[in-house]
Amino acid sequence: MTAAPILLAIVRDGHPEAGATALGLLDDALAFAVCDRRTRVATSYAEAVPICCALADHLRGHAGLLAASGVEGRRLLADAAHHWRFDVQEAVAEGDGAAAFGVLAGRFPGGTQPAELHRAGRVTPLAVQVAPHYPLSSHSPDACLRIDGAQLDDVAPPTVLLPGRCNSGQADR
């Protein structure tokens, strides 16, 4: 994570070949982190985020630069999108679980997904799956996720949900 701002500055300001190398290093870091889920870092939104998800958030923050950096930059953005994050802004009890309203960063894959809950310094792998409660919009980050079996107190704001397992799709390359 410490090197990401430096590598992005090289992409932005460096020689094109150095920028391509920096993009490759960022891509390698994202792929390596997927394989090593024990590596976690503190972020502004949670204390023990898998480094792949933290790096993906940082890359999304520089989407304009990466989108303008050719095929490699756009591919890196696409890989980062698989490391979604959901910031709960409101939660309500529903049936045997909860519905959480909030902001989605990245791309939530179709269907139900394993997730881990980050709240007040704790990381809790959810024993249940998380799924969109309503169809997701590509035009807005606002979303509602259904969390069956979750207690309302566990998902109340300021909770952050992250993938239970990261699947960046990089094995498809």
PDB file of C-alpha atoms in Angstrom:
ATOM      1  CA  MET A   1       0.000   0.000   0.000  1.00  0.00           C
ATOM      2  CA  THR A   2       2.845   2.384   0.702  1.00  0.00           C
ATOM      3  CA  ALA A   3       4.192   2.003  -2.829  1.00  0.00           C
ATOM      4  CA  ALA A   4       0.851   2.513  -4.603  1.00  0.00           C
ATOM      5  CA  PRO A   5       0.907   6.354  -4.552  1.00  0.00           C
ATOM      6  CA  ILE A   6       4.496   6.347  -5.811  1.00  0.00           C
ATOM      7  CA  LEU A   7       3.696   3.896  -8.606  1.00  0.00           C
ATOM      8  CA  LEU A   8       0.627   5.917  -9.614  1.00  0.00           C
ATOM      9  CA  ALA A   9       2.768   9.082  -9.711  1.00  0.00           C
ATOM     10  CA  ILE A  10       5.136   7.263 -12.087  1.00  0.00           C
ATOM     11  CA  VAL A  11       2.165   6.320 -14.274  1.00  0.00           C
ATOM     12  CA  ARG A  12       1.008   9.945 -14.260  1.00  0.00           C
ATOM     13  CA  ASP A  13       4.353  11.774 -14.581  1.00  0.00           C
ATOM     14  CA  GLY A  14       6.985   9.269 -15.655  1.00  0.00           C
ATOM     15  CA  HIS A  15       8.294   8.066 -18.969  1.00  0.00           C
ATOM     16  CA  PRO A  16       5.730   5.852 -20.749  1.00  0.00           C
ATOM     17  CA  GLU A  17       7.892   2.734 -20.308  1.00  0.00           C
ATOM     18  CA  ALA A  18       8.316   3.472 -16.596  1.00  0.00           C
ATOM     19  CA  GLY A  19       4.540   3.994 -16.373  1.00  0.00           C
ATOM     20  CA  ALA A  20       3.930   0.616 -18.016  1.00  0.00           C
ATOM     21  CA  THR A  21       6.283  -1.012 -15.510  1.00  0.00           C
ATOM     22  CA  ALA A  22       4.505   0.737 -12.627  1.00  0.00           C
ATOM     23  CA  LEU A  23       1.138  -0.547 -13.910  1.00  0.00           C
ATOM     24  CA  GLY A  24       2.603  -4.052 -14.068  1.00  0.00           C
ATOM     25  CA  LEU A  25       3.832  -3.795 -10.480  1.00  0.00           C
ATOM     26  CA  LEU A  26       0.400  -2.628  -9.291  1.00  0.00           C
ATOM     27  CA  ASP A  27      -1.205  -5.510 -11.171  1.00  0.00           C
ATOM     28  CA  ASP A  28       1.247  -7.959  -9.591  1.00  0.00           C
ATOM     29  CA  ALA A  29       0.527  -6.523  -6.132  1.00  0.00           C
ATOM     30  CA  LEU A  30      -3.214  -6.935  -6.632  1.00  0.00           C
ATOM     31  CA  ALA A  31      -2.759 -10.527  -7.849  1.00  0.00           C
ATOM     32  CA  PHE A  32      -0.284 -11.454  -5.098  1.00  0.00           C
ATOM     33  CA  ALA A  33      -2.510 -10.090  -2.379  1.00  0.00           C
ATOM     34  CA  VAL A  34      -5.398 -12.232  -3.633  1.00  0.00           C
ATOM     35  CA  CYS A  35      -3.266 -15.302  -2.952  1.00  0.00           C
ATOM     36  CA  ASP A  36      -2.246 -14.160   0.533  1.00  0.00           C
ATOM     37  CA  ARG A  37      -5.470 -13.384   2.416  1.00  0.00           C
ATOM     38  CA  ARG A  38      -3.618 -13.262   5.740  1.00  0.00           C
ATOM     39  CA  THR A  39      -2.135  -9.896   4.827  1.00  0.00           C
ATOM     40  CA  ARG A  40      -4.349  -7.122   6.180  1.00  0.00           C
ATOM     41  CA  VAL A  41      -3.912  -3.377   6.587  1.00  0.00           C
ATOM     42  CA  ALA A  42      -5.621  -0.550   8.441  1.00  0.00           C
ATOM     43  CA  THR A  43      -7.618   1.878   6.288  1.00  0.00           C
ATOM     44  CA  SER A  44      -9.804   4.894   6.977  1.00  0.00           C
ATOM     45  CA  TYR A  45     -12.911   2.675   6.887  1.00  0.00           C
ATOM     46  CA  ALA A  46     -11.770  -0.497   8.691  1.00  0.00           C
ATOM     47  CA  GLU A  47      -8.831  -1.767  10.706  1.00  0.00           C
ATOM     48  CA  ALA A  48      -8.054  -5.147   9.109  1.00  0.00           C
ATOM     49  CA  VAL A  49      -8.810  -4.959   5.387  1.00  0.00           C
ATOM     50  CA  PRO A  50      -7.311  -7.562   3.049  1.00  0.00           C
ATOM     51  CA  ILE A  51      -4.524  -5.739   1.253  1.00  0.00           C
ATOM     52  CA  CYS A  52      -6.005  -6.626  -2.138  1.00  0.00           C
ATOM     53  CA  CYS A  53      -9.256  -4.844  -1.247  1.00  0.00           C
ATOM     54  CA  ALA A  54      -7.409  -1.823   0.194  1.00  0.00           C
ATOM     55  CA  LEU A  55      -5.268  -1.574  -2.940  1.00  0.00           C
ATOM     56  CA  ALA A  56      -8.364  -1.904  -5.131  1.00  0.00           C
ATOM     57  CA  ASP A  57      -9.991   1.012  -3.268  1.00  0.00           C
ATOM     58  CA  HIS A  58      -6.880   3.108  -3.804  1.00  0.00           C
ATOM     59  CA  LEU A  59      -6.867   2.257  -7.513  1.00  0.00           C
ATOM     60  CA  ARG A  60     -10.570   3.170  -7.857  1.00  0.00           C
ATOM     61  CA  GLY A  61      -9.659   6.556  -6.406  1.00  0.00           C
ATOM     62  CA  HIS A  62      -7.441   7.070  -9.450  1.00  0.00           C
ATOM     63  CA  ALA A  63      -9.878   5.716 -12.041  1.00  0.00           C
ATOM     64  CA  GLY A  64      -9.433   8.646 -14.440  1.00  0.00           C
ATOM     65  CA  LEU A  65      -5.664   8.216 -14.567  1.00  0.00           C
ATOM     66  CA  LEU A  66      -5.897   4.456 -15.011  1.00  0.00           C
ATOM     67  CA  ALA A  67      -8.631   4.666 -17.665  1.00  0.00           C
ATOM     68  CA  ALA A  68      -6.426   7.052 -19.634  1.00  0.00           C
ATOM     69  CA  SER A  69      -3.416   4.718 -19.300  1.00  0.00           C
ATOM     70  CA  GLY A  70      -4.334   2.362 -22.111  1.00  0.00           C
ATOM     71  CA  VAL A  71      -5.277  -1.284 -22.048  1.00  0.00           C
ATOM     72  CA  GLU A  72      -3.162  -2.128 -18.990  1.00  0.00           C
ATOM     73  CA  GLY A  73      -4.676   0.670 -16.904  1.00  0.00           C
ATOM     74  CA  ARG A  74      -8.224  -0.273 -17.876  1.00  0.00           C
ATOM     75  CA  ARG A  75      -7.547  -3.938 -17.127  1.00  0.00           C
ATOM     76  CA  LEU A  76      -6.168  -3.014 -13.713  1.00  0.00           C
ATOM     77  CA  LEU A  77      -9.364  -1.045 -13.013  1.00  0.00           C
ATOM     78  CA  ALA A  78     -11.486  -4.006 -14.112  1.00  0.00           C
ATOM     79  CA  ASP A  79      -9.530  -6.316 -11.782  1.00  0.00           C
ATOM     80  CA  ALA A  80      -9.892  -3.833  -8.907  1.00  0.00           C
ATOM     81  CA  ALA A  81     -13.666  -3.696  -9.434  1.00  0.00           C
ATOM     82  CA  HIS A  82     -13.983  -7.327  -8.281  1.00  0.00           C
ATOM     83  CA  HIS A  83     -12.787  -6.289  -4.818  1.00  0.00           C
ATOM     84  CA  TRP A  84     -16.048  -4.644  -3.770  1.00  0.00           C
ATOM     85  CA  ARG A  85     -16.768  -2.736  -0.591  1.00  0.00           C
ATOM     86  CA  PHE A  86     -20.162  -1.880   0.862  1.00  0.00           C
ATOM     87  CA  ASP A  87     -20.465   0.919   3.430  1.00  0.00           C
ATOM     88  CA  VAL A  88     -23.660   0.461   5.442  1.00  0.00           C
ATOM     89  CA  GLN A  89     -25.510   3.730   6.006  1.00  0.00           C
ATOM     90  CA  GLU A  90     -28.749   2.280   7.356  1.00  0.00           C
ATOM     91  CA  ALA A  91     -29.988  -1.183   8.278  1.00  0.00           C
ATOM     92  CA  VAL A  92     -33.418  -2.560   9.043  1.00  0.00           C
ATOM     93  CA  ALA A  93     -34.548  -5.931  10.335  1.00  0.00           C
ATOM     94  CA  GLU A  94     -36.212  -8.019   7.677  1.00  0.00           C
ATOM     95  CA  GLY A  95     -37.434 -11.575   8.151  1.00  0.00           C
ATOM     96  CA  ASP A  96     -34.635 -13.658   9.662  1.00  0.00           C
ATOM     97  CA  GLY A  97     -31.944 -11.148   8.739  1.00  0.00           C
ATOM     98  CA  ALA A  98     -31.387  -7.560   7.728  1.00  0.00           C
ATOM     99  CA  ALA A  99     -31.521  -5.277   4.744  1.00  0.00           C
ATOM    100  CA  ALA A 100     -28.608  -2.857   4.579  1.00  0.00           C
ATOM    101  CA  PHE A 101     -28.746   0.366   2.600  1.00  0.00           C
ATOM    102  CA  GLY A 102     -25.487   2.017   1.661  1.00  0.00           C
ATOM    103  CA  VAL A 103     -22.828   2.741  -0.920  1.00  0.00           C
ATOM    104  CA  LEU A 104     -21.179   0.085  -3.063  1.00  0.00           C
ATOM    105  CA  ALA A 105     -17.648   0.558  -4.389  1.00  0.00           C
ATOM    106  CA  GLY A 106     -16.500  -1.847  -7.067  1.00  0.00           C
ATOM    107  CA  ARG A 107     -18.724  -4.420  -8.726  1.00  0.00           C
ATOM    108  CA  PHE A 108     -20.793  -6.836  -6.694  1.00  0.00           C
ATOM    109  CA  PRO A 109     -20.833 -10.169  -8.528  1.00  0.00           C
ATOM    110  CA  GLY A 110     -24.159 -11.728  -9.413  1.00  0.00           C
ATOM    111  CA  GLY A 111     -26.052 -13.897  -6.977  1.00  0.00           C
ATOM    112  CA  THR A 112     -25.144 -14.431  -3.356  1.00  0.00           C
ATOM    113  CA  GLN A 113     -21.635 -13.955  -2.057  1.00  0.00           C
ATOM    114  CA  PRO A 114     -19.721 -14.741   1.120  1.00  0.00           C
ATOM    115  CA  ALA A 115     -18.789 -11.602   3.010  1.00  0.00           C
ATOM    116  CA  GLU A 116     -16.948 -10.453   6.063  1.00  0.00           C
ATOM    117  CA  LEU A 117     -18.264  -7.759   8.332  1.00  0.00           C
ATOM    118  CA  HIS A 118     -15.964  -5.017   9.626  1.00  0.00           C
ATOM    119  CA  ARG A 119     -17.204  -3.075  12.625  1.00  0.00           C
ATOM    120  CA  ALA A 120     -15.567  -1.387  15.621  1.00  0.00           C
ATOM    121  CA  GLY A 121     -12.193  -3.038  15.098  1.00  0.00           C
ATOM    122  CA  ARG A 122     -13.671  -6.520  14.629  1.00  0.00           C
ATOM    123  CA  VAL A 123     -13.691  -8.672  11.529  1.00  0.00           C
ATOM    124  CA  THR A 124     -16.491 -11.215  11.461  1.00  0.00           C
ATOM    125  CA  PRO A 125     -16.802 -13.706   8.619  1.00  0.00           C
ATOM    126  CA  LEU A 126     -20.527 -14.004   7.980  1.00  0.00           C
ATOM    127  CA  ALA A 127     -21.921 -17.506   8.177  1.00  0.00           C
ATOM    128  CA  VAL A 128     -24.527 -16.435   5.636  1.00  0.00           C
ATOM    129  CA  GLN A 129     -24.396 -15.088   2.143  1.00  0.00           C
ATOM    130  CA  VAL A 130     -25.006 -11.498   1.059  1.00  0.00           C
ATOM    131  CA  ALA A 131     -27.061 -10.659  -2.026  1.00  0.00           C
ATOM    132  CA  PRO A 132     -28.522  -7.565  -3.665  1.00  0.00           C
ATOM    133  CA  HIS A 133     -32.007  -6.942  -2.290  1.00  0.00           C
ATOM    134  CA  TYR A 134     -32.895  -4.866  -5.360  1.00  0.00           C
ATOM    135  CA  PRO A 135     -31.221  -4.857  -8.768  1.00  0.00           C
ATOM    136  CA  LEU A 136     -27.964  -2.896  -8.708  1.00  0.00           C
ATOM    137  CA  SER A 137     -27.586   0.147 -10.938  1.00  0.00           C
ATOM    138  CA  SER A 138     -24.456   0.840 -12.950  1.00  0.00           C
ATOM    139  CA  HIS A 139     -25.362   4.551 -12.764  1.00  0.00           C
ATOM    140  CA  SER A 140     -25.357   4.894  -8.982  1.00  0.00           C
ATOM    141  CA  PRO A 141     -23.267   3.498  -6.120  1.00  0.00           C
ATOM    142  CA  ASP A 142     -26.360   3.393  -3.876  1.00  0.00           C
ATOM    143  CA  ALA A 143     -27.430  -0.172  -3.122  1.00  0.00           C
ATOM    144  CA  CYS A 144     -29.399  -2.382  -0.772  1.00  0.00           C
ATOM    145  CA  LEU A 145     -27.997  -5.757   0.255  1.00  0.00           C
ATOM    146  CA  ARG A 146     -29.904  -8.582   1.925  1.00  0.00           C
ATOM    147  CA  ILE A 147     -28.020 -10.296   4.748  1.00  0.00           C
ATOM    148  CA  ASP A 148     -29.992 -13.365   5.790  1.00  0.00           C
ATOM    149  CA  GLY A 149     -29.409 -14.571   9.333  1.00  0.00           C
ATOM    150  CA  ALA A 150     -27.631 -11.392  10.437  1.00  0.00           C
ATOM    151  CA  GLN A 151     -28.544  -9.591  13.642  1.00  0.00           C
ATOM    152  CA  LEU A 152     -29.505  -5.937  13.158  1.00  0.00           C
ATOM    153  CA  ASP A 153     -26.966  -4.809  15.775  1.00  0.00           C
ATOM    154  CA  ASP A 154     -24.172  -6.517  13.830  1.00  0.00           C
ATOM    155  CA  VAL A 155     -24.825  -4.674  10.568  1.00  0.00           C
ATOM    156  CA  ALA A 156     -25.824  -1.252  11.915  1.00  0.00           C
ATOM    157  CA  PRO A 157     -23.707   1.693  10.713  1.00  0.00           C
ATOM    158  CA  PRO A 158     -20.751   2.206  10.591  1.00  0.00           C
ATOM    159  CA  THR A 159     -20.367  -1.341   9.303  1.00  0.00           C
ATOM    160  CA  VAL A 160     -18.368  -2.174   6.192  1.00  0.00           C
ATOM    161  CA  LEU A 161     -18.863  -5.395   4.216  1.00  0.00           C
ATOM    162  CA  LEU A 162     -16.043  -6.826   2.112  1.00  0.00           C
ATOM    163  CA  PRO A 163     -15.827 -10.011   0.030  1.00  0.00           C
ATOM    164  CA  GLY A 164     -15.465 -13.170   2.099  1.00  0.00           C
ATOM    165  CA  ARG A 165     -13.098 -14.414  -0.596  1.00  0.00           C
ATOM    166  CA  CYS A 166     -11.615 -12.292  -3.293  1.00  0.00           C
ATOM    167  CA  ASN A 167     -11.998 -13.548  -6.808  1.00  0.00           C
ATOM    168  CA  SER A 168     -10.392 -10.987  -9.036  1.00  0.00           C
ATOM    169  CA  GLY A 169     -10.739 -13.084 -12.172  1.00  0.00           C
ATOM    170  CA  GLN A 170      -7.008 -12.856 -12.754  1.00  0.00           C
ATOM    171  CA  ALA A 171      -6.687 -16.581 -13.255  1.00  0.00           C
ATOM    172  CA  ASP A 172      -8.615 -16.077 -16.503  1.00  0.00           C
ATOM    173  CA  ARG A 173      -5.710 -14.240 -18.120  1.00  0.00           C
TER     174      ARG A 173
END
